[in-house]
Coordinates of N, CA and C in Angstrom, one line a residue:
M2 N -64.3 148.5 74.1 CA -64.3 148.2 73.0 C -65.6 147.4 72.6
P3 N -66.2 147.9 71.7 CA -67.5 147.4 71.2 C -67.4 146.2 70.8
L4 N -68.5 145.1 70.9 CA -68.5 143.7 70.6 C -68.6 143.4 69.2
Q5 N -67.9 142.3 68.8 CA -67.6 142.0 67.6 C -69.2 141.4 67.0
S6 N -69.3 141.8 65.7 CA -70.8 141.9 65.0 C -71.2 140.5 65.1
K7 N -70.0 139.6 64.7 CA -70.4 138.1 64.5 C -70.9 137.6 65.5
A8 N -69.9 137.6 66.8 CA -70.3 137.3 68.2 C -71.7 137.6 68.7
F9 N -71.9 139.2 68.4 CA -73.2 139.6 68.7 C -74.3 139.1 68.1
Q10 N -74.2 138.6 66.6 CA -75.4 138.2 65.9 C -75.5 136.4 66.5
R11 N -74.5 136.0 66.9 CA -74.8 134.9 67.4 C -75.7 134.7 68.7
W12 N -75.2 135.5 69.5 CA -75.8 136.0 70.8 C -77.2 136.0 70.6
L13 N -77.6 137.1 69.7 CA -79.0 137.7 69.3 C -79.8 136.2 68.9
H14 N -79.1 135.6 68.3 CA -79.8 134.3 67.8 C -80.3 133.6 68.6
N15 N -79.4 133.4 69.8 CA -79.9 132.4 70.8 C -80.9 133.3 71.9
V16 N -80.8 134.4 72.0 CA -81.7 135.3 72.7 C -83.1 135.2 72.1
A17 N -83.2 135.7 70.9 CA -84.3 135.7 70.2 C -84.3 134.9 68.8
P18 N -84.4 133.7 68.8 CA -84.2 133.1 67.5 C -85.3 133.4 66.4
D19 N -86.3 133.7 66.8 CA -87.6 133.7 66.0 C -87.8 135.3 65.5
A20 N -87.2 136.2 66.2 CA -87.5 137.6 65.8 C -86.6 138.1 64.7
S21 N -87.3 138.9 64.1 CA -86.4 139.6 62.8 C -85.6 140.7 63.5
T22 N -84.9 141.5 62.6 CA -84.3 142.7 63.2 C -85.3 143.7 63.7
A23 N -86.3 144.0 62.9 CA -87.4 144.9 63.3 C -87.9 144.5 64.5
D24 N -88.1 143.5 64.6 CA -88.9 143.0 66.0 C -87.8 143.4 67.3
V25 N -86.9 142.9 67.0 CA -85.8 143.2 68.1 C -85.8 144.8 68.5
C26 N -85.7 145.5 67.3 CA -85.4 147.1 67.5 C -87.0 147.6 68.2
R27 N -88.0 146.9 67.7 CA -89.2 147.6 68.2 C -89.2 147.3 69.7
V28 N -88.9 146.2 70.1 CA -89.1 145.9 71.7 C -88.0 146.4 72.5
S29 N -86.9 146.6 71.9 CA -85.7 147.3 72.8 C -85.6 148.7 72.5
G30 N -86.3 149.5 71.7 CA -86.5 150.9 71.5 C -85.1 151.3 70.7
I31 N -84.4 150.3 70.3 CA -83.2 150.6 69.3 C -83.8 151.1 67.9
K32 N -83.1 152.3 67.6 CA -83.5 152.5 66.0 C -82.7 151.6 65.0
R33 N -83.6 151.3 63.9 CA -83.0 150.1 63.1 C -82.0 150.5 62.5
T34 N -81.7 151.8 62.0 CA -80.6 152.4 61.1 C -79.3 152.5 62.2
T35 N -79.5 152.2 63.7 CA -78.5 152.4 64.5 C -77.9 151.2 64.5
L36 N -78.7 150.1 64.6 CA -78.3 148.6 64.9 C -77.6 148.2 63.4
A37 N -78.4 148.7 62.4 CA -77.7 148.2 61.0 C -76.4 148.9 60.8
Q38 N -76.1 150.2 61.2 CA -74.7 150.7 61.2 C -73.8 150.3 61.8
Q39 N -74.2 149.6 63.0 CA -73.1 148.9 63.7 C -72.9 147.7 63.2
L40 N -73.8 146.9 62.7 CA -73.5 145.7 62.4 C -72.6 145.9 61.1
V41 N -72.9 146.8 60.2 CA -72.0 146.6 59.2 C -70.6 147.2 59.5
R42 N -70.4 148.2 60.3 CA -69.1 148.5 60.9 C -68.4 147.1 61.6
G43 N -69.1 146.3 61.8 CA -68.6 145.1 62.7 C -68.2 145.2 64.2
K44 N -69.0 146.4 64.7 CA -68.7 146.8 66.2 C -70.1 147.0 66.8
V45 N -70.6 146.3 67.7 CA -72.0 146.7 68.2 C -71.6 147.4 69.5
A46 N -72.2 148.3 69.9 CA -72.0 148.8 71.4 C -72.6 148.2 72.3
E47 N -72.0 148.1 73.4 CA -72.2 147.4 74.5 C -73.8 147.8 75.1
S48 N -74.0 149.3 74.9 CA -75.3 149.7 75.1 C -76.7 148.9 74.2
T49 N -76.2 148.6 73.2 CA -77.0 148.0 72.2 C -77.4 146.6 73.0
L50 N -76.5 145.8 73.4 CA -76.7 144.5 74.1 C -77.4 144.4 75.3
V51 N -77.1 145.8 76.3 CA -77.7 145.9 77.2 C -79.3 146.3 77.2
S52 N -79.8 147.1 76.2 CA -81.0 147.7 75.7 C -81.8 146.2 75.4
I53 N -81.4 145.3 74.7 CA -81.9 144.2 74.0 C -82.1 143.0 75.3
S54 N -81.1 143.1 76.1 CA -81.2 142.0 77.3 C -82.4 142.4 78.1
R55 N -82.4 144.0 78.4 CA -83.4 144.3 79.3 C -84.7 143.9 78.5
A56 N -84.9 144.3 77.4 CA -86.1 144.1 76.7 C -86.7 142.8 76.8
Y57 N -85.7 141.9 76.6 CA -86.0 140.2 76.8 C -86.0 139.7 78.0
G58 N -86.0 140.7 79.2 CA -85.9 140.0 80.4 C -84.8 139.6 81.1
L59 N -83.8 139.7 80.5 CA -82.5 139.1 80.7 C -81.4 140.2 81.5
N60 N -80.6 139.5 82.5 CA -79.7 140.4 83.2 C -78.4 140.7 82.2
P61 N -78.3 142.5 82.0 CA -77.3 142.4 80.9 C -75.8 142.1 81.4
V62 N -75.6 142.0 82.6 CA -74.3 141.8 83.2 C -74.0 140.4 82.9
Q63 N -74.8 139.3 83.2 CA -74.8 137.9 82.9 C -74.7 137.8 81.2
E64 N -75.3 138.7 80.5 CA -75.2 138.6 78.9 C -73.8 138.9 78.3
L65 N -73.2 140.3 79.1 CA -72.1 140.6 78.8 C -71.0 139.6 78.9
A66 N -71.1 138.9 80.1 CA -70.3 137.8 80.5 C -70.1 136.7 79.6
T67 N -71.0 136.7 78.9 CA -70.8 135.5 77.6 C -70.0 136.0 76.4
F68 N -69.4 137.3 76.5 CA -68.4 137.6 75.4 C -66.9 137.7 76.2
D69 N -66.2 137.3 75.5 CA -64.7 137.1 76.0 C -64.1 138.4 77.0
L70 N -64.3 139.4 76.2 CA -63.8 140.4 76.7 C -64.5 140.7 78.2
Y71 N -65.8 140.3 78.3 CA -66.4 140.6 79.6 C -66.7 139.3 80.5
A72 N -65.7 138.2 80.3 CA -65.9 137.1 81.0 C -65.5 137.2 82.4
V73 N -64.9 138.4 82.6 CA -64.5 138.7 84.2 C -65.9 138.9 85.1
L74 N -67.0 139.1 84.3 CA -68.3 139.4 85.0 C -69.2 138.1 85.2
H75 N -68.5 136.9 85.0 CA -69.0 135.6 85.2 C -69.1 135.4 86.8
G76 N -70.0 134.7 87.1 CA -69.8 134.2 88.5 C -70.9 135.2 89.2
D77 N -70.9 135.0 90.7 CA -71.7 135.6 91.5 C -71.2 136.9 91.6
P78 N -72.2 138.2 91.8 CA -71.6 139.4 91.8 C -70.7 139.9 93.1
V79 N -69.8 140.6 92.9 CA -68.7 140.9 93.8 C -69.3 142.2 94.5
P80 N -69.5 142.1 95.8 CA -70.2 143.5 96.7 C -69.2 144.4 96.5
P81 N -69.8 145.7 96.3 CA -68.9 146.9 96.0 C -68.4 147.3 97.7
T82 N -67.2 148.0 97.6 CA -66.8 148.5 98.7 C -67.8 149.7 99.1
P83 N -67.6 150.1 100.6 CA -68.1 151.3 101.2 C -68.0 152.4 100.3
A84 N -66.7 152.3 100.0 CA -66.4 153.9 99.4 C -66.8 153.9 98.0
E85 N -66.9 152.5 97.4 CA -67.6 152.7 96.1 C -69.2 153.1 96.1
L86 N -69.8 152.4 97.2 CA -71.2 152.7 97.4 C -71.3 154.4 97.5
V87 N -70.7 154.9 98.4 CA -70.7 156.7 98.8 C -70.3 157.2 97.5
S88 N -69.5 156.7 96.6 CA -69.0 157.5 95.6 C -70.0 157.6 94.4
Q89 N -71.2 156.9 94.8 CA -72.3 157.0 93.6 C -73.6 157.7 94.3
I90 N -73.0 158.5 95.5 CA -74.1 159.3 96.2 C -73.8 160.8 95.6
A91 N -74.8 161.3 94.8 CA -74.7 162.6 94.2 C -74.3 163.6 95.5
T92 N -73.6 164.6 94.9 CA -73.1 165.8 96.2 C -74.1 166.4 96.8
I93 N -75.3 166.7 95.9 CA -76.6 167.3 96.7 C -76.9 166.5 97.7
D94 N -76.9 165.1 97.7 CA -77.5 164.1 98.7 C -76.4 164.4 100.0
L95 N -75.2 164.6 99.7 CA -74.3 164.6 100.7 C -74.7 165.6 101.5
L96 N -74.9 166.8 100.9 CA -74.9 168.3 101.4 C -76.2 168.2 102.2
R97 N -77.3 167.5 101.8 CA -78.5 167.4 102.6 C -78.3 166.6 103.8
A98 N -77.5 165.6 103.7 CA -77.1 164.8 104.8 C -76.5 165.6 105.9
V99 N -75.5 166.3 105.4 CA -74.8 167.3 106.5 C -75.6 168.1 107.1
V100 N -76.7 169.0 106.5 CA -77.7 169.7 107.1 C -78.6 168.8 108.1
Q101 N -79.0 167.8 107.6 CA -79.7 166.9 108.5 C -79.0 166.5 109.9
R102 N -78.1 166.2 109.5 CA -77.2 165.8 110.9 C -76.8 166.8 111.7
S103 N -76.6 168.1 111.1 CA -76.1 169.3 111.7 C -77.1 170.0 112.6
E104 N -78.3 169.9 112.4 CA -79.4 170.5 112.7 C -80.5 169.7 113.4
P105 N -80.4 169.5 114.7 CA -81.2 168.5 115.2 C -82.6 168.9 114.9
G106 N -83.6 168.0 114.7 CA -85.2 168.3 114.4 C -85.3 168.5 113.0
Q107 N -84.4 168.5 112.1 CA -84.4 168.6 110.9 C -85.0 167.2 110.3
A108 N -86.1 167.4 109.2 CA -86.6 166.2 108.7 C -85.3 165.4 108.1
A109 N -85.6 164.3 107.6 CA -85.0 163.3 106.9 C -85.0 163.9 105.5
P110 N -83.7 163.8 105.0 CA -83.8 164.2 103.5 C -84.6 163.1 102.7
P111 N -84.9 163.5 101.4 CA -85.8 162.5 100.6 C -84.8 161.3 100.3
G112 N -85.2 160.5 99.6 CA -84.2 159.4 99.2 C -83.1 159.8 98.1
L113 N -82.1 158.7 98.1 CA -81.2 159.5 97.3 C -81.2 159.6 95.8
S114 N -80.7 160.3 95.3 CA -80.8 160.4 93.7 C -80.5 159.1 93.1
G115 N -80.9 158.9 92.0 CA -80.6 157.7 91.2 C -79.2 157.9 90.5
T116 N -78.5 156.7 90.1 CA -77.3 156.6 89.4 C -77.4 156.6 88.1
P117 N -76.3 157.1 87.4 CA -75.4 157.7 87.9 C -75.6 159.2 87.9
H118 N -74.8 160.0 88.8 CA -74.9 161.4 89.0 C -73.7 162.0 88.3
P119 N -73.8 163.4 88.1 CA -73.0 164.0 87.2 C -71.3 163.7 87.3
T120 N -70.9 163.3 88.5 CA -69.3 163.2 89.0 C -69.1 161.7 89.2
A121 N -70.1 160.8 88.8 CA -70.0 159.5 89.3 C -68.7 158.8 88.7
V122 N -68.2 159.1 87.6 CA -67.1 158.4 87.2 C -65.8 158.6 88.0
R123 N -65.6 159.9 87.9 CA -64.5 160.4 88.8 C -64.5 160.1 90.3
N124 N -65.5 160.1 90.7 CA -65.7 160.0 92.2 C -65.3 158.5 92.3
W125 N -65.9 157.6 91.6 CA -65.6 156.0 91.6 C -64.1 155.7 91.5
V126 N -63.5 156.4 90.6 CA -62.1 156.1 90.5 C -61.4 156.5 91.5
D127 N -61.7 157.8 91.9 CA -61.1 158.5 93.3 C -61.3 157.4 94.3
A128 N -62.6 156.9 94.7 CA -62.7 156.1 95.7 C -61.9 154.8 95.6
I129 N -61.5 154.2 94.4 CA -60.8 153.1 94.2 C -59.2 153.2 94.1
D130 N -58.8 154.4 94.1 CA -57.3 154.8 93.6 C -56.6 154.6 95.2
D131 N -55.5 154.0 95.0 CA -54.4 153.9 96.0 C -53.4 155.0 95.7
G132 N -53.5 155.8 94.8 CA -52.3 156.5 94.3 C -51.8 156.0 93.1
E133 N -51.7 155.0 92.7 CA -50.9 154.5 91.6 C -52.0 153.7 90.6
L134 N -53.3 154.0 90.9 CA -54.1 153.3 90.1 C -54.2 153.9 88.7
R135 N -54.2 155.0 88.2 CA -54.1 155.6 86.9 C -53.0 155.1 86.2
H136 N -51.7 155.1 86.9 CA -50.6 154.6 86.4 C -50.7 152.8 85.9
R137 N -51.4 152.2 86.8 CA -51.6 150.7 86.5 C -52.5 150.6 85.2
V138 N -53.3 151.1 85.2 CA -54.4 151.2 84.0 C -53.8 151.6 82.7
S139 N -52.8 152.7 82.9 CA -52.4 153.0 81.8 C -51.6 152.2 81.1
E140 N -50.5 151.3 82.0 CA -49.6 150.3 81.8 C -50.5 149.1 80.9
A141 N -51.6 148.8 81.7 CA -52.3 147.7 81.1 C -53.2 147.8 80.0
T142 N -53.5 149.2 79.8 CA -54.6 149.2 78.5 C -53.7 150.0 77.5
G143 N -52.6 150.5 77.7 CA -51.7 151.4 76.8 C -52.5 152.9 76.7
I144 N -53.4 153.3 77.4 CA -54.2 154.5 77.3 C -53.3 155.5 78.0
A145 N -53.2 156.7 77.2 CA -52.3 157.8 77.8 C -53.0 158.4 79.1
P146 N -52.2 158.8 80.3 CA -52.7 159.4 81.3 C -53.8 160.5 81.0
Q147 N -53.4 161.5 80.3 CA -54.2 162.5 80.0 C -55.3 162.0 79.2
N148 N -55.5 161.0 78.2 CA -56.6 160.6 77.8 C -57.4 160.2 78.8
F149 N -57.0 159.2 80.0 CA -57.9 158.6 80.9 C -58.3 159.9 81.7
S150 N -57.7 160.8 82.0 CA -58.2 162.0 82.7 C -59.4 162.5 81.9
A151 N -59.2 162.6 80.7 CA -60.3 163.4 79.9 C -61.4 162.6 80.1
H152 N -61.4 161.2 80.3 CA -62.7 160.7 80.3 C -63.4 160.9 81.6
L153 N -62.6 161.0 82.6 CA -63.1 161.2 84.0 C -63.6 162.5 84.1
T154 N -63.0 163.5 83.3 CA -63.5 165.0 83.2 C -65.1 164.8 82.7
A155 N -65.0 164.2 81.5 CA -66.2 164.3 80.8 C -67.3 163.1 81.6
N156 N -67.0 162.5 82.8 CA -67.8 161.5 83.3 C -68.3 160.4 82.6
R157 N -67.2 160.0 81.5 CA -67.7 159.0 80.7 C -66.5 157.8 80.9
L158 N -66.9 156.4 80.8 CA -65.9 155.5 80.9 C -66.1 154.5 79.9
P159 N -65.5 154.4 78.8 CA -65.9 153.2 77.9 C -65.8 151.8 78.8
P160 N -66.8 150.8 78.5 CA -66.7 149.7 79.4 C -65.5 148.8 79.5
E161 N -65.0 148.6 78.5 CA -63.7 147.8 78.5 C -62.6 148.6 79.3
L162 N -62.7 150.1 79.6 CA -61.6 150.6 80.4 C -62.2 150.7 81.8
A163 N -63.6 150.7 81.9 CA -64.0 150.3 83.3 C -63.8 149.0 83.7
I164 N -63.7 148.1 83.1 CA -63.3 146.7 83.5 C -61.8 146.9 83.9
A165 N -61.1 147.1 83.1 CA -59.6 147.3 83.2 C -59.3 148.0 84.6
T166 N -60.0 149.1 84.7 CA -59.8 149.9 85.9 C -60.3 149.2 87.1
S167 N -61.4 148.4 87.4 CA -61.8 147.6 88.4 C -60.8 146.8 88.6
R168 N -60.3 146.0 87.5 CA -59.2 144.7 87.8 C -57.7 145.4 88.4
A169 N -57.4 146.5 87.9 CA -56.2 147.0 88.4 C -56.3 147.5 90.0
A170 N -57.6 147.9 90.2 CA -58.0 148.1 91.8 C -58.1 147.1 92.5
G171 N -58.5 146.0 92.1 CA -58.8 144.7 92.9 C -60.1 144.8 93.2
V172 N -61.2 145.7 92.8 CA -62.4 145.4 93.1 C -63.3 145.0 92.0
G173 N -64.6 144.7 92.7 CA -65.7 144.1 91.7 C -65.6 144.4 90.2
P174 N -66.1 143.7 89.1 CA -65.9 144.3 88.0 C -66.7 145.0 87.5
A175 N -67.9 145.3 88.2 CA -69.1 145.9 87.6 C -69.3 147.2 88.0
G176 N -68.4 147.5 88.9 CA -68.7 149.0 89.7 C -68.4 150.2 88.5
G177 N -67.4 150.2 87.8 CA -67.2 151.0 86.7 C -68.2 151.0 85.8
L178 N -69.1 150.1 85.6 CA -70.1 149.8 84.7 C -71.4 150.7 85.0
V179 N -71.5 150.5 86.4 CA -72.6 151.2 87.3 C -72.4 152.8 87.2
A180 N -71.1 153.1 87.5 CA -70.8 154.5 87.4 C -70.8 155.1 86.2
G181 N -70.5 154.4 85.2 CA -70.5 155.2 83.7 C -72.1 154.9 83.3
G182 N -72.9 154.5 83.9 CA -74.4 154.4 83.5 C -74.9 153.2 82.9
L183 N -73.8 152.3 82.4 CA -74.2 151.4 81.3 C -75.3 150.1 82.2
I184 N -75.1 150.1 83.2 CA -76.0 149.1 83.9 C -76.5 149.6 85.3
T185 N -77.5 149.2 86.0 CA -77.9 149.5 87.3 C -77.3 148.9 88.5
E186 N -77.7 149.6 89.6 CA -76.9 148.9 90.8 C -77.5 147.4 90.8
A187 N -79.0 147.2 90.6 CA -79.6 146.0 90.7 C -79.1 145.1 89.8
E188 N -78.7 145.3 88.6 CA -78.3 144.5 87.6 C -76.8 144.0 88.1
A189 N -76.3 145.0 88.8 CA -74.8 144.5 89.0 C -74.6 143.8 90.3
G190 N -76.0 143.7 90.9 CA -76.2 142.8 92.2 C -75.9 143.5 93.3
W191 N -75.8 144.8 93.4 CA -75.5 145.7 94.5 C -76.6 145.6 95.4
P192 N -76.5 145.7 96.8 CA -77.6 145.7 97.8 C -78.5 146.8 97.3
A193 N -79.6 146.6 97.5 CA -80.9 147.7 97.4 C -80.8 148.9 98.1
E194 N -80.3 148.9 99.4 CA -80.2 150.0 100.2 C -78.6 150.3 100.6
G195 N -77.9 149.5 99.8 CA -76.4 149.6 99.7 C -75.8 151.4 99.9
R196 N -76.2 152.1 99.2 CA -75.6 153.6 99.3 C -76.2 154.0 100.5
Q197 N -77.6 153.8 100.6 CA -78.0 154.6 101.9 C -77.3 154.2 103.3
D198 N -76.8 152.8 103.3 CA -76.4 152.2 104.4 C -75.2 152.7 104.6
A199 N -74.4 153.0 103.5 CA -73.0 153.2 103.6 C -73.0 155.0 104.0
L200 N -74.0 155.6 103.7 CA -73.9 157.0 104.1 C -74.2 157.2 105.5
D201 N -75.3 156.3 106.0 CA -75.6 156.3 107.3 C -74.4 155.7 108.3
R202 N -73.5 154.9 107.6 CA -72.3 154.5 108.6 C -71.3 155.7 108.8
M203 N -71.4 156.7 107.9 CA -70.4 157.5 108.1 C -70.7 158.5 109.1
T204 N -69.3 159.1 109.8 CA -69.5 159.9 111.0 C -69.9 161.4 110.3
L205 N -70.3 162.2 111.0 CA -70.4 163.5 110.5 C -69.1 164.3 110.0
G206 N -68.1 163.9 110.6 CA -66.8 164.7 110.3 C -66.4 164.0 108.8
E207 N -66.6 162.7 108.4 CA -66.2 162.1 107.2 C -67.2 162.7 106.4
L208 N -68.6 162.7 106.5 CA -69.4 163.2 105.7 C -68.9 164.7 105.3
V209 N -68.9 165.6 106.2 CA -68.5 166.8 105.9 C -67.2 167.0 105.2
T210 N -66.2 166.3 105.6 CA -65.0 166.3 104.6 C -65.0 165.9 103.5
L211 N -65.9 164.9 103.0 CA -66.0 164.3 101.8 C -67.1 165.5 101.0
A212 N -68.0 166.1 101.4 CA -68.8 167.1 101.0 C -68.0 168.0 100.6
G213 N -66.9 168.6 101.4 CA -66.1 169.6 101.2 C -65.1 169.4 100.1
E214 N -64.7 168.2 100.1 CA -63.8 167.9 98.7 C -64.9 167.7 97.3
R215 N -65.8 167.4 97.4 CA -66.6 167.3 96.3 C -66.9 168.9 95.8
L216 N -67.3 169.8 97.0 CA -67.6 171.0 96.3 C -66.4 171.8 95.9
Q217 N -65.0 171.5 96.6 CA -63.7 171.9 96.3 C -63.6 171.6 94.5
A218 N -63.8 170.3 94.0 CA -63.5 169.9 92.8 C -64.7 170.5 92.0
L219 N -65.9 170.9 92.5 CA -66.8 171.3 91.7 C -66.4 172.7 91.3
G220 N -65.8 173.3 92.5 CA -65.6 174.8 92.3 C -64.5 175.0 91.2
K221 N -63.5 173.9 91.1 CA -62.6 174.2 90.0 C -63.2 174.0 88.8
T222 N -64.0 173.1 88.4 CA -64.7 172.9 87.2 C -65.4 174.0 86.7
L223 N -66.2 174.5 87.7 CA -66.8 175.8 87.4 C -66.3 176.7 87.0
R224 N -64.9 177.1 87.6 CA -64.0 178.1 87.4 C -63.3 177.8 85.7
R225 N -63.0 176.7 85.6 CA -62.6 176.5 84.3 C -63.7 176.8 83.2
Q226 N -65.0 176.4 83.4 CA -66.0 176.7 82.5 C -66.1 178.2 82.5
E227 N -66.2 178.9 83.4 CA -66.3 180.4 83.2 C -65.2 181.0 82.6
Q228 N -63.9 180.4 82.8 CA -62.8 181.2 82.0 C -62.8 180.7 80.6
D229 N -63.4 179.5 80.2 CA -63.6 179.2 78.8 C -64.5 180.1 78.2
H230 N -65.8 180.4 79.1 CA -66.8 181.3 78.4 C -66.2 182.7 78.1
E231 N -65.6 182.9 79.2 CA -64.9 184.4 78.9 C -63.8 184.5 77.7
R232 N -62.9 183.3 77.5 CA -62.1 183.4 76.3 C -62.9 183.2 75.4
T233 N -63.9 182.7 75.1 CA -65.0 182.6 74.0 C -65.4 183.9 73.6
E234 N -65.8 184.5 74.5 CA -66.7 185.9 74.6 C -65.8 186.8 73.9
R235 N -64.4 186.9 74.4 CA -63.4 187.9 73.9 C -63.1 187.5 72.4
I236 N -63.0 186.2 72.0 CA -62.7 186.0 70.7 C -64.0 186.3 69.7
W237 N -65.1 186.4 70.2 CA -66.1 186.7 69.5 C -66.1 188.4 69.3
E238 N -65.7 188.9 70.5 CA -65.8 190.3 70.5 C -64.6 191.0 69.5
N239 N -63.5 190.2 69.5 CA -62.3 190.4 68.7 C -62.7 190.3 67.2
L240 N -63.5 189.2 66.9 CA -63.9 189.2 65.6 C -65.0 190.1 65.2
G241 N -65.5 190.8 66.0 CA -66.6 192.0 65.7 C -67.8 191.7 65.2

């Protein structure tokens, strides 16, 4: 849920009391029309606050925590679970690790890809799901299960839904914000080498199993896309 305009403006006045709207937009890289439209609608996107916070050298997690909806972010960062860390490793990096471990003498793969990766949101939810998570999130937020699944398929998770999912899973509140790309690992207080360390602790069997699951899911997605493309082609052919 976007931030209330009045609350955002109070926050902005505290952050940059002497700056004009033009000044704020210039230093943060936000278009003036974008900010103006959000203020007129009375709803300011969380990403706007994040961009402004970064521009003024502030931690966006701590700044979000000053709003009631994100008060759960207050306090010391909650460390991510090993499963959460691994969920934020791209599939290609998992495959490189499998090859490197399976063939003695192979050079170590390059550093891990940045976050978020193309399936980061779904992987994060899968990593913290005990089998009933989607049901609990649906009950807590009122979101229909199919709509929640649509967010995961699109690799997007609204910040307030990410917070609700973290709460329902009993994990740190910032994990979904990292997976969704709103904040970085560092801003969330995750350890600098946390993902790599979590990967190194996995056995080869665990690594191969996870990589296989990721590839299977990718295969299903690609098949759906191919089927959709074929249906579109047939429609155009029929239209002549």
